[in-house]
mmCIF file of C-alpha atoms in Angstrom:
data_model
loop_
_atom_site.group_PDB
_atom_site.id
_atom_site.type_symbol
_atom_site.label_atom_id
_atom_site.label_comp_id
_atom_site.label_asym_id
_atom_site.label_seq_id
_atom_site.Cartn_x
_atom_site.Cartn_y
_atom_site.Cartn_z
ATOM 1 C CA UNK P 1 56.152 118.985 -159.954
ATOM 2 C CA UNK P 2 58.167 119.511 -163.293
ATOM 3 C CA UNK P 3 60.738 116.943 -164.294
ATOM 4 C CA UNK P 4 63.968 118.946 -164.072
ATOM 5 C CA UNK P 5 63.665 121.822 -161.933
ATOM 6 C CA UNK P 6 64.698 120.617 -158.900
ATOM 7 C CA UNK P 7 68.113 119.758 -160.694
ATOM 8 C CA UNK P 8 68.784 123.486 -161.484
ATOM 9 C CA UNK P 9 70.555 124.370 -158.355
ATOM 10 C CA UNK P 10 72.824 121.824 -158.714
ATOM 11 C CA UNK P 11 73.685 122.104 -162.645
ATOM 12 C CA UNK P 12 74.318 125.958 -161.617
ATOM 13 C CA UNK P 13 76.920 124.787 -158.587
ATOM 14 C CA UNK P 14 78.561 122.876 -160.979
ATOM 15 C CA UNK P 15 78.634 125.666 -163.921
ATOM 16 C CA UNK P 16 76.738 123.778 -166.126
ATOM 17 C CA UNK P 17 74.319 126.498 -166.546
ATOM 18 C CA UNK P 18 74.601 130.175 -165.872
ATOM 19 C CA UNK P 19 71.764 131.546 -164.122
ATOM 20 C CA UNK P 20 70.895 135.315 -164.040
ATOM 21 C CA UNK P 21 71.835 137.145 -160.896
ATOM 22 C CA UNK P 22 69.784 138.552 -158.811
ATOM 23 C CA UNK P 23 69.927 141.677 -156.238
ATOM 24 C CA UNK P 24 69.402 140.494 -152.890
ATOM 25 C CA UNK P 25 66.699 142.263 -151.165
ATOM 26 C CA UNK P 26 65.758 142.877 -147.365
ATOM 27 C CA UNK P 27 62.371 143.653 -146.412
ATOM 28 C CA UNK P 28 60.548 144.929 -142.860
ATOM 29 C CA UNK P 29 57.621 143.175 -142.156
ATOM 30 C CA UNK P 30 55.421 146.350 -141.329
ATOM 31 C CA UNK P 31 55.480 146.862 -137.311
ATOM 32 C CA UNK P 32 51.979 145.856 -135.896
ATOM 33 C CA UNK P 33 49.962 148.281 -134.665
ATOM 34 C CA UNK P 34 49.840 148.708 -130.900
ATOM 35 C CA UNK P 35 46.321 147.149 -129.684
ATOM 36 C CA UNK P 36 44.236 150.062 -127.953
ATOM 37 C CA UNK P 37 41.177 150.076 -126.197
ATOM 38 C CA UNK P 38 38.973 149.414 -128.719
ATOM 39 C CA UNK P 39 41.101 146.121 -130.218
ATOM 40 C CA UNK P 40 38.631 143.415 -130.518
ATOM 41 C CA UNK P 41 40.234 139.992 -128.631
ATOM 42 C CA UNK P 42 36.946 138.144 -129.279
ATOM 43 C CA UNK P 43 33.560 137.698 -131.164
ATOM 44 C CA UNK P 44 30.432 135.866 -129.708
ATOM 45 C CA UNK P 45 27.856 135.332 -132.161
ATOM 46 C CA UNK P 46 29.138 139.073 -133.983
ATOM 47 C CA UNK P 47 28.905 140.721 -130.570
ATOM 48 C CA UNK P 48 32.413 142.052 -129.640
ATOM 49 C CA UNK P 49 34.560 141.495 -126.644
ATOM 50 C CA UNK P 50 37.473 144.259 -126.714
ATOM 51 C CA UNK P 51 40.776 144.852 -124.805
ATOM 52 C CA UNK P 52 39.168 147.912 -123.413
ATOM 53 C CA UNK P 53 35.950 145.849 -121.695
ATOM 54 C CA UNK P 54 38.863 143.414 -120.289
ATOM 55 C CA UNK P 55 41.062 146.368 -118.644
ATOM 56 C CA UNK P 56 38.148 147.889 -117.326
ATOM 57 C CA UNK P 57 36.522 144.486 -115.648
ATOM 58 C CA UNK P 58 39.762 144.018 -113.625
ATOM 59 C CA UNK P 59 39.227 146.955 -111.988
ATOM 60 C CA UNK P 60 35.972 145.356 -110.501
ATOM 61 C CA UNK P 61 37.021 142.785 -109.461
ATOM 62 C CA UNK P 62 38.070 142.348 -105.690
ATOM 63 C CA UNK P 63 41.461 143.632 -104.279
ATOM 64 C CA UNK P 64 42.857 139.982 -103.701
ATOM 65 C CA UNK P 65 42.167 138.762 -107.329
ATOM 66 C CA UNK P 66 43.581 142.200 -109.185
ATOM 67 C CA UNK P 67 46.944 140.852 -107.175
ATOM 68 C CA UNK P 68 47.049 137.724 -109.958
ATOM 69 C CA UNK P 69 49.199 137.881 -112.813
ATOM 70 C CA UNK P 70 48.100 139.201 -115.726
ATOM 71 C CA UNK P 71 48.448 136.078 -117.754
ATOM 72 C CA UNK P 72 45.731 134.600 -115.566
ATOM 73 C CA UNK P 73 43.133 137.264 -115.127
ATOM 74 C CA UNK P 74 43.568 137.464 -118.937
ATOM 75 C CA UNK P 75 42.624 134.539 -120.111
ATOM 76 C CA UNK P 76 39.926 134.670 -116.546
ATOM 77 C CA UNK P 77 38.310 137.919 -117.165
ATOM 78 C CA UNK P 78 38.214 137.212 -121.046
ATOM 79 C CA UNK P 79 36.135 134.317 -120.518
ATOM 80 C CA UNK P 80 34.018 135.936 -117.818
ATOM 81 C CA UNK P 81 33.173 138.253 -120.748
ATOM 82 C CA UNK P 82 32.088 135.630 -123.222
ATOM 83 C CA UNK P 83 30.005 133.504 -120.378
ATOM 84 C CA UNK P 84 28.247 137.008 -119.866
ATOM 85 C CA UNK P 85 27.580 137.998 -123.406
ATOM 86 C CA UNK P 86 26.167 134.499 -124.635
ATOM 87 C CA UNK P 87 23.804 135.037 -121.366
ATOM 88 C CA UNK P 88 23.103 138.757 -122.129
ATOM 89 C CA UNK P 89 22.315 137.438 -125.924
ATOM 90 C CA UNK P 90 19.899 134.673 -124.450
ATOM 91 C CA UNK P 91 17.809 137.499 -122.197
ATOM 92 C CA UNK P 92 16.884 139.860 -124.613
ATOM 93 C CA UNK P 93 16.984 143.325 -124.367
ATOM 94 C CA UNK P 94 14.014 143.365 -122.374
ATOM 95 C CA UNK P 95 14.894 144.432 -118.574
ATOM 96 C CA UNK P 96 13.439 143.906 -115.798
ATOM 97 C CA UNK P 97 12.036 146.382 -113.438
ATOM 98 C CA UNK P 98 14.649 145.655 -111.085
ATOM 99 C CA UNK P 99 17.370 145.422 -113.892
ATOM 100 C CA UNK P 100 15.704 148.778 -114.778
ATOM 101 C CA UNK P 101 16.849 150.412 -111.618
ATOM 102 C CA UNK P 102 19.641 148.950 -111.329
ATOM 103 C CA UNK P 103 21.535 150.065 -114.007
ATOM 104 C CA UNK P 104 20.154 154.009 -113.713
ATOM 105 C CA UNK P 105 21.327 153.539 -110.439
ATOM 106 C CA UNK P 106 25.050 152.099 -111.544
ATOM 107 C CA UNK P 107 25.074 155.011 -114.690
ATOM 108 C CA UNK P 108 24.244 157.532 -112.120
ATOM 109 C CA UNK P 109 27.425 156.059 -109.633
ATOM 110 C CA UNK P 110 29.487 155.759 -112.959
ATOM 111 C CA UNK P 111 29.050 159.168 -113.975
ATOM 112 C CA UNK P 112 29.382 161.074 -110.080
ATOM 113 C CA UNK P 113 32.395 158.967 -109.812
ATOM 114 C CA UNK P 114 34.219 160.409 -113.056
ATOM 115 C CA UNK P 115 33.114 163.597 -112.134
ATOM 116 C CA UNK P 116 35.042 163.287 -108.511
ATOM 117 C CA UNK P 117 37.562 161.956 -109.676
ATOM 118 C CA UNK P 118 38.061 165.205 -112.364
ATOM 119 C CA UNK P 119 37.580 166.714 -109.227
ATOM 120 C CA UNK P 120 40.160 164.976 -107.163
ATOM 121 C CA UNK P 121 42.608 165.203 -110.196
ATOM 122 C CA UNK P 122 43.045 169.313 -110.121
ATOM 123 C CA UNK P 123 42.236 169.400 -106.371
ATOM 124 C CA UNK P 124 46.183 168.745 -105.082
ATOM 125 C CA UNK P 125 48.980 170.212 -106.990
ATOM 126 C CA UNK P 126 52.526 170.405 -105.611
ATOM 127 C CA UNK P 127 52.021 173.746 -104.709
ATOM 128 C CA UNK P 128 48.649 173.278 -103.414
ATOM 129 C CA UNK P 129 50.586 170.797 -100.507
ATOM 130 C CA UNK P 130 53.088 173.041 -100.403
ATOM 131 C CA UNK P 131 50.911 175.996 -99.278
ATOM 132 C CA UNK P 132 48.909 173.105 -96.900
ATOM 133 C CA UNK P 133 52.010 171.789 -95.562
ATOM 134 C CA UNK P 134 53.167 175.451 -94.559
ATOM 135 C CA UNK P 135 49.855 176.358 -93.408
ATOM 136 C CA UNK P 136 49.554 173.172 -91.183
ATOM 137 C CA UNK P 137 53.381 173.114 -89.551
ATOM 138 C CA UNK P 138 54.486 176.448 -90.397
ATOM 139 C CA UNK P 139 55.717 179.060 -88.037
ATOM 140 C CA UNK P 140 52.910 179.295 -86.280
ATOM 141 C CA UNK P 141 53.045 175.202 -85.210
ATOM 142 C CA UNK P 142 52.901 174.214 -82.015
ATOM 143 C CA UNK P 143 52.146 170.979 -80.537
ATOM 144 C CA UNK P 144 52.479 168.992 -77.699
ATOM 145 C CA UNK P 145 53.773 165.690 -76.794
ATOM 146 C CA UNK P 146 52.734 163.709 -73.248
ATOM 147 C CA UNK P 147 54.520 161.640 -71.277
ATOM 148 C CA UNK P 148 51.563 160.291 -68.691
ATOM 149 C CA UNK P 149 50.842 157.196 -66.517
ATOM 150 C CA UNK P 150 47.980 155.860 -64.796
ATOM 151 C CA UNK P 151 46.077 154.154 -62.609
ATOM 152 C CA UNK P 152 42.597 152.340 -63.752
ATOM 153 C CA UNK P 153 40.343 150.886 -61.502
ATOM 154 C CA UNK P 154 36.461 150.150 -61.285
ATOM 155 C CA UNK P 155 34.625 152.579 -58.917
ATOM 156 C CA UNK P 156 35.482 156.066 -57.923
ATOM 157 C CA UNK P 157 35.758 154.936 -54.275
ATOM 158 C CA UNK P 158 38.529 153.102 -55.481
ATOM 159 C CA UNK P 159 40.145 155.827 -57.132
ATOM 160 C CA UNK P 160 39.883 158.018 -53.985
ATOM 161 C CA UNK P 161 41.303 155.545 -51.844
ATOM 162 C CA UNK P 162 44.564 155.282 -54.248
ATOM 163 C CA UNK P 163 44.575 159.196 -54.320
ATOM 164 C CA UNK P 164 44.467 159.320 -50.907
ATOM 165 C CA UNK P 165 47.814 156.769 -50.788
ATOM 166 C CA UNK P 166 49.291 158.578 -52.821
ATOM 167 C CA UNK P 167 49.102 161.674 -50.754
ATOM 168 C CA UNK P 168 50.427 159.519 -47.588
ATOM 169 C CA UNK P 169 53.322 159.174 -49.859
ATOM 170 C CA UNK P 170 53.138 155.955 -51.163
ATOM 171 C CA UNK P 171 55.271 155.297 -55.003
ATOM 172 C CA UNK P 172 52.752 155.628 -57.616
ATOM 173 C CA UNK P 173 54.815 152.813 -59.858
ATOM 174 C CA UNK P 174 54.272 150.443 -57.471
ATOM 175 C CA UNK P 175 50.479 151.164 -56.732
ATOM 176 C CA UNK P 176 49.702 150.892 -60.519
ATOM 177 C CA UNK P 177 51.787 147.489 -60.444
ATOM 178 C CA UNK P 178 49.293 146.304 -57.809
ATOM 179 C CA UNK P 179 45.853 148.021 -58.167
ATOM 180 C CA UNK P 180 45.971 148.703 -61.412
ATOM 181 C CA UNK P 181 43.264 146.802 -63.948
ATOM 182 C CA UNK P 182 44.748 148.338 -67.003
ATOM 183 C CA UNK P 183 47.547 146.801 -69.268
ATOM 184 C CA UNK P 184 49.946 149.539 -68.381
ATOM 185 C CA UNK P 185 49.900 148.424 -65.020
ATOM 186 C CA UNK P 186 52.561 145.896 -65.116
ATOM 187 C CA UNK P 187 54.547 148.823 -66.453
ATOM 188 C CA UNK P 188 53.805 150.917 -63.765
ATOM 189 C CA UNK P 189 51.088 152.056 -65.451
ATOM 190 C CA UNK P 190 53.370 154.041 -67.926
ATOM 191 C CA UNK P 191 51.828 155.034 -70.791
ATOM 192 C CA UNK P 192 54.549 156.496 -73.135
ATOM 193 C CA UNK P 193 54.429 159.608 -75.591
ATOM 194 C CA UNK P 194 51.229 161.099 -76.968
ATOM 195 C CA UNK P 195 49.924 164.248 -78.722
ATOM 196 C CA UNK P 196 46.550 165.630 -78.855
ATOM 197 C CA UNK P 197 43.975 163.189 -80.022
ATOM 198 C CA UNK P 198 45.459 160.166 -79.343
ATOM 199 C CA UNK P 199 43.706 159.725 -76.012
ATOM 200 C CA UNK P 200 40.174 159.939 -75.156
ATOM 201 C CA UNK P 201 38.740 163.417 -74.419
ATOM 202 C CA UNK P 202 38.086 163.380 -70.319
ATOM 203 C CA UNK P 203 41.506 161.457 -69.692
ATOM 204 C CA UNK P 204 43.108 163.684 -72.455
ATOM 205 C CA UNK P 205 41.737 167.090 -70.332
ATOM 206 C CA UNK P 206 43.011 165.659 -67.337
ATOM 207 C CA UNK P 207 46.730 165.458 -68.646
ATOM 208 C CA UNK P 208 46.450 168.988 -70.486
ATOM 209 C CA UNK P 209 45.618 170.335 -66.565
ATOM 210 C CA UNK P 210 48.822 168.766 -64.867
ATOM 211 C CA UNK P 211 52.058 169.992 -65.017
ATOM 212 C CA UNK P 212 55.262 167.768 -64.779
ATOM 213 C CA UNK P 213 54.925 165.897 -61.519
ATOM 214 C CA UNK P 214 51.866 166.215 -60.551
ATOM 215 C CA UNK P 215 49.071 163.591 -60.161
ATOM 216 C CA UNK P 216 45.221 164.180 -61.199
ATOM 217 C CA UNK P 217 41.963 163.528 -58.515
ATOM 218 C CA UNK P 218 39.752 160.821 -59.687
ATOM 219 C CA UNK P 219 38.851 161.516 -63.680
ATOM 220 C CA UNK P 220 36.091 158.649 -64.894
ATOM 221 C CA UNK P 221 36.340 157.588 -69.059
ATOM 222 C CA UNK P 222 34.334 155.040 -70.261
ATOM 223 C CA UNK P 223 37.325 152.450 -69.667
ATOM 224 C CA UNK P 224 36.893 153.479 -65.787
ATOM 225 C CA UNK P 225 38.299 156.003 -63.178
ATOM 226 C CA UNK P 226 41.896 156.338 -63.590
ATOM 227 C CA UNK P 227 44.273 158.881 -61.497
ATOM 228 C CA UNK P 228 47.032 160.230 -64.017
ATOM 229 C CA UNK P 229 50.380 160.962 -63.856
ATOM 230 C CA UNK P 230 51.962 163.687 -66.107
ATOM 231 C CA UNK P 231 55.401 162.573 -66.195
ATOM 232 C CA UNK P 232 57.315 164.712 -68.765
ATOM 233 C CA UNK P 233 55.929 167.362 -71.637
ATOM 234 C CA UNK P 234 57.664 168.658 -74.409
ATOM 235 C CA UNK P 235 57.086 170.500 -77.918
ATOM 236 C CA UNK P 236 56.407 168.079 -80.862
ATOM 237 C CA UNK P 237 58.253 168.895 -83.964
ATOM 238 C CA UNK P 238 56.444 169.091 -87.267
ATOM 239 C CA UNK P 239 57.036 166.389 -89.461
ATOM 240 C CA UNK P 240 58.981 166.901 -93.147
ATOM 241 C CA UNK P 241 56.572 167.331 -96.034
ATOM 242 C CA UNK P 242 57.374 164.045 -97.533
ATOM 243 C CA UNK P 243 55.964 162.752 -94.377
ATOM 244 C CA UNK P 244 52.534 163.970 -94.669
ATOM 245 C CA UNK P 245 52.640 164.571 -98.529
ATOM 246 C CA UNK P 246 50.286 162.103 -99.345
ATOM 247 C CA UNK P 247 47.724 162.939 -96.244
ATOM 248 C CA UNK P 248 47.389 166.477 -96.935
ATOM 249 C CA UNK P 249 46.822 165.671 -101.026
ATOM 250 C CA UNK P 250 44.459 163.379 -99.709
ATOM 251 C CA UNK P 251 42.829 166.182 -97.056
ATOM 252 C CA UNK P 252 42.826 168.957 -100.066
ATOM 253 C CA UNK P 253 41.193 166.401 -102.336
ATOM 254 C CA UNK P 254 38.289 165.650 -99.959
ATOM 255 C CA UNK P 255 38.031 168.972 -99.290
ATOM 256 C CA UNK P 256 38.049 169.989 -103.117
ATOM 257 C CA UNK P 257 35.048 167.418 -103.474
ATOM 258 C CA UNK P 258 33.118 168.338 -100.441
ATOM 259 C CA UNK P 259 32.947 172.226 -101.478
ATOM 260 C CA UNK P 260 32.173 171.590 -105.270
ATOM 261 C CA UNK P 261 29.093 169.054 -104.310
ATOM 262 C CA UNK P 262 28.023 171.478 -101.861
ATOM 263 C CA UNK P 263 27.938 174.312 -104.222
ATOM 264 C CA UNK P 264 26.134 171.925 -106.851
ATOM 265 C CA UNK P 265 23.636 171.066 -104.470
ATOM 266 C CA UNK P 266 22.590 174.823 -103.126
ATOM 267 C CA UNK P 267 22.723 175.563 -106.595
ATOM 268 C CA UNK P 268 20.083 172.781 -107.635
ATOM 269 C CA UNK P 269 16.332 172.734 -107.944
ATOM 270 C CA UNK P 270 15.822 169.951 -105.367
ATOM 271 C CA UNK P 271 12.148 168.949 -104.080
ATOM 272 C CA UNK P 272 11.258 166.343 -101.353
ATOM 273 C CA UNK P 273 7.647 166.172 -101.256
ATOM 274 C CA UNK P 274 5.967 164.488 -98.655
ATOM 275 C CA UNK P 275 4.712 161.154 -99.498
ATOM 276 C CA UNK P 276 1.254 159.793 -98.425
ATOM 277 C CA UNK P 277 1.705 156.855 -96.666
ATOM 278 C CA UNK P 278 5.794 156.426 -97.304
ATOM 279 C CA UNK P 279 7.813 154.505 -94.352
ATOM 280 C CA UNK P 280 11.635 154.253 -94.244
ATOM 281 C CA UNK P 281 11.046 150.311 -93.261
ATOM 282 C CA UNK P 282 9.887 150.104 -97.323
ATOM 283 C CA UNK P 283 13.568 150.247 -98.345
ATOM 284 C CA UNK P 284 13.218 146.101 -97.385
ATOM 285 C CA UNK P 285 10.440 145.668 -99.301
ATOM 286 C CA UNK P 286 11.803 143.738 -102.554
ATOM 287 C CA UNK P 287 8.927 142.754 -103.740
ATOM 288 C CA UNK P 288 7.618 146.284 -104.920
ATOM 289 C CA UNK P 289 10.706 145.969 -107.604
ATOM 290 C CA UNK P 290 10.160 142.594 -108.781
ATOM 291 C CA UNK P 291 7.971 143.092 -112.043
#
């Protein structure tokens, strides 16, 4: 340090010496640039780990781990990345058979999955649900709900013997309280609302048949033989779009896919020759890929 120049501050505080004035200025330090995809986060031996490779590893990874906050699977995933590389570096580009057909077999996933998903993306605008939703629950909707109980038992002997009971005029509550194996018939064998679907096709049949009141013969399901009760019907409304938004987006989407592979495939040159020799039990065989 020079002798001196630390005393110049105070020799100007004190007028002692004048010292030139000068502007005060304010500077900016220039905004950083926003890291993107291909912002490098880490180096291994010159081979580059980036913020992209780090976004799109988290998107492997299970469900329950992509729940963790990002300042763990950062720092996680990052060094996931490095372990990998400095193992990648030791192997060698030299693959394996296996390795081989592994990876045409991940490009080939990679590349049919972008593909649906371009797909998928144009396959369900608002308007497309919209003309769904009116399609599906329209004017022209028209379901039915069912209001049915039963009674479940073993054998169809059984069955008969209950129908025949309830004939005499016995309460068919109070049969399905005491005969009944099912778990409705503590209830009375009540069985609550249902639409179309819901219920196995035979016992499902058998309600469609009754009318309000009435009580079925014997009808066997793979649960048993059952004799059903149709207690009340009545016309389901249709549900409000935001209800089934989501479902029929999903439905057109599927659909969208479906169609467009279909229409791919007719339209491809596709061979399956027969194969001297070739059994489906050679899908186990692991050692034909080890080389």
């Amino acid at each position: 340090m020079i002798k001196g120049l630390t005393a110049l501050p105070a020799l100007a505080l004190a007028g002692l010496l004048a010292l030139p004035a000068v502007a005060e200025t304010k500077t900016e330090a220039p905004a950083a640039a926003k890291p993107t995809a291909e912002t490098v986060v880490a180096t291994v031996g010159g081979q580059e780990i980036t913020l992209g490779q780090i976004i799109v590893a988290r998107t492997t990874l299970p469900q329950q781990y992509q729940q963790l906050p990002p300042e763990v699977l950062y720092d996680a995933i990052l060094e996931q990345l490095i372990q990998q590389t400095v193992l990648a570096e030791e192997h060698g580009p030299e693959l394996s058979l296996h390795s081989k057909i592994a990876l045409a077999n991940e490009t080939r996933q990679l590349l049919a999955g972008d593909q649906i998903e371009k797909i998928m993306a144009s396959a369900a605008s608002e308007d497309d649900i919209k003309a769904a939703y009116d399609a599906q629950y329209g004017a022209n909707y028209h379901e039915m709900e069912y209001n049915a109980s039963h009674i479940l038992v073993e054998t169809e002997d059984e069955a008969k013997a209950i129908r025949k009971e309830l004939d005499d005029g016995a309460d068919f509550a109070e049969l399905a309280k005491t005969k009944s194996t099912g778990p409705s018939g503590p209830n009375g064998g009540e069985l609550g609302w249902f639409s179309k679907g819901m219920m196995v096709p035979e016992f499902e049949d058998a309600v469609m048949a009754l009318k309000p009141g009435e009580v079925s013969e014997p009808v066997q399901t793979q649960f048993g033989w059952h004799i059903v009760k149709l207690n009340e019907e009545r016309e389901k409304p249709a549900p409000a779009l935001e209800e089934v938004h989501d479902q029929l987006a999903a439905e057109l989407q599927q659909k969208a896919v479906a169609d467009h592979v279909k229409e791919l495939v007719d339209n491809a040159e596709i061979t399956r020759p027969q194969v001297e020799g070739l059994d489906p039990a050679m899908i186990q065989d692991l050692d034909l890929v080890r080389k």
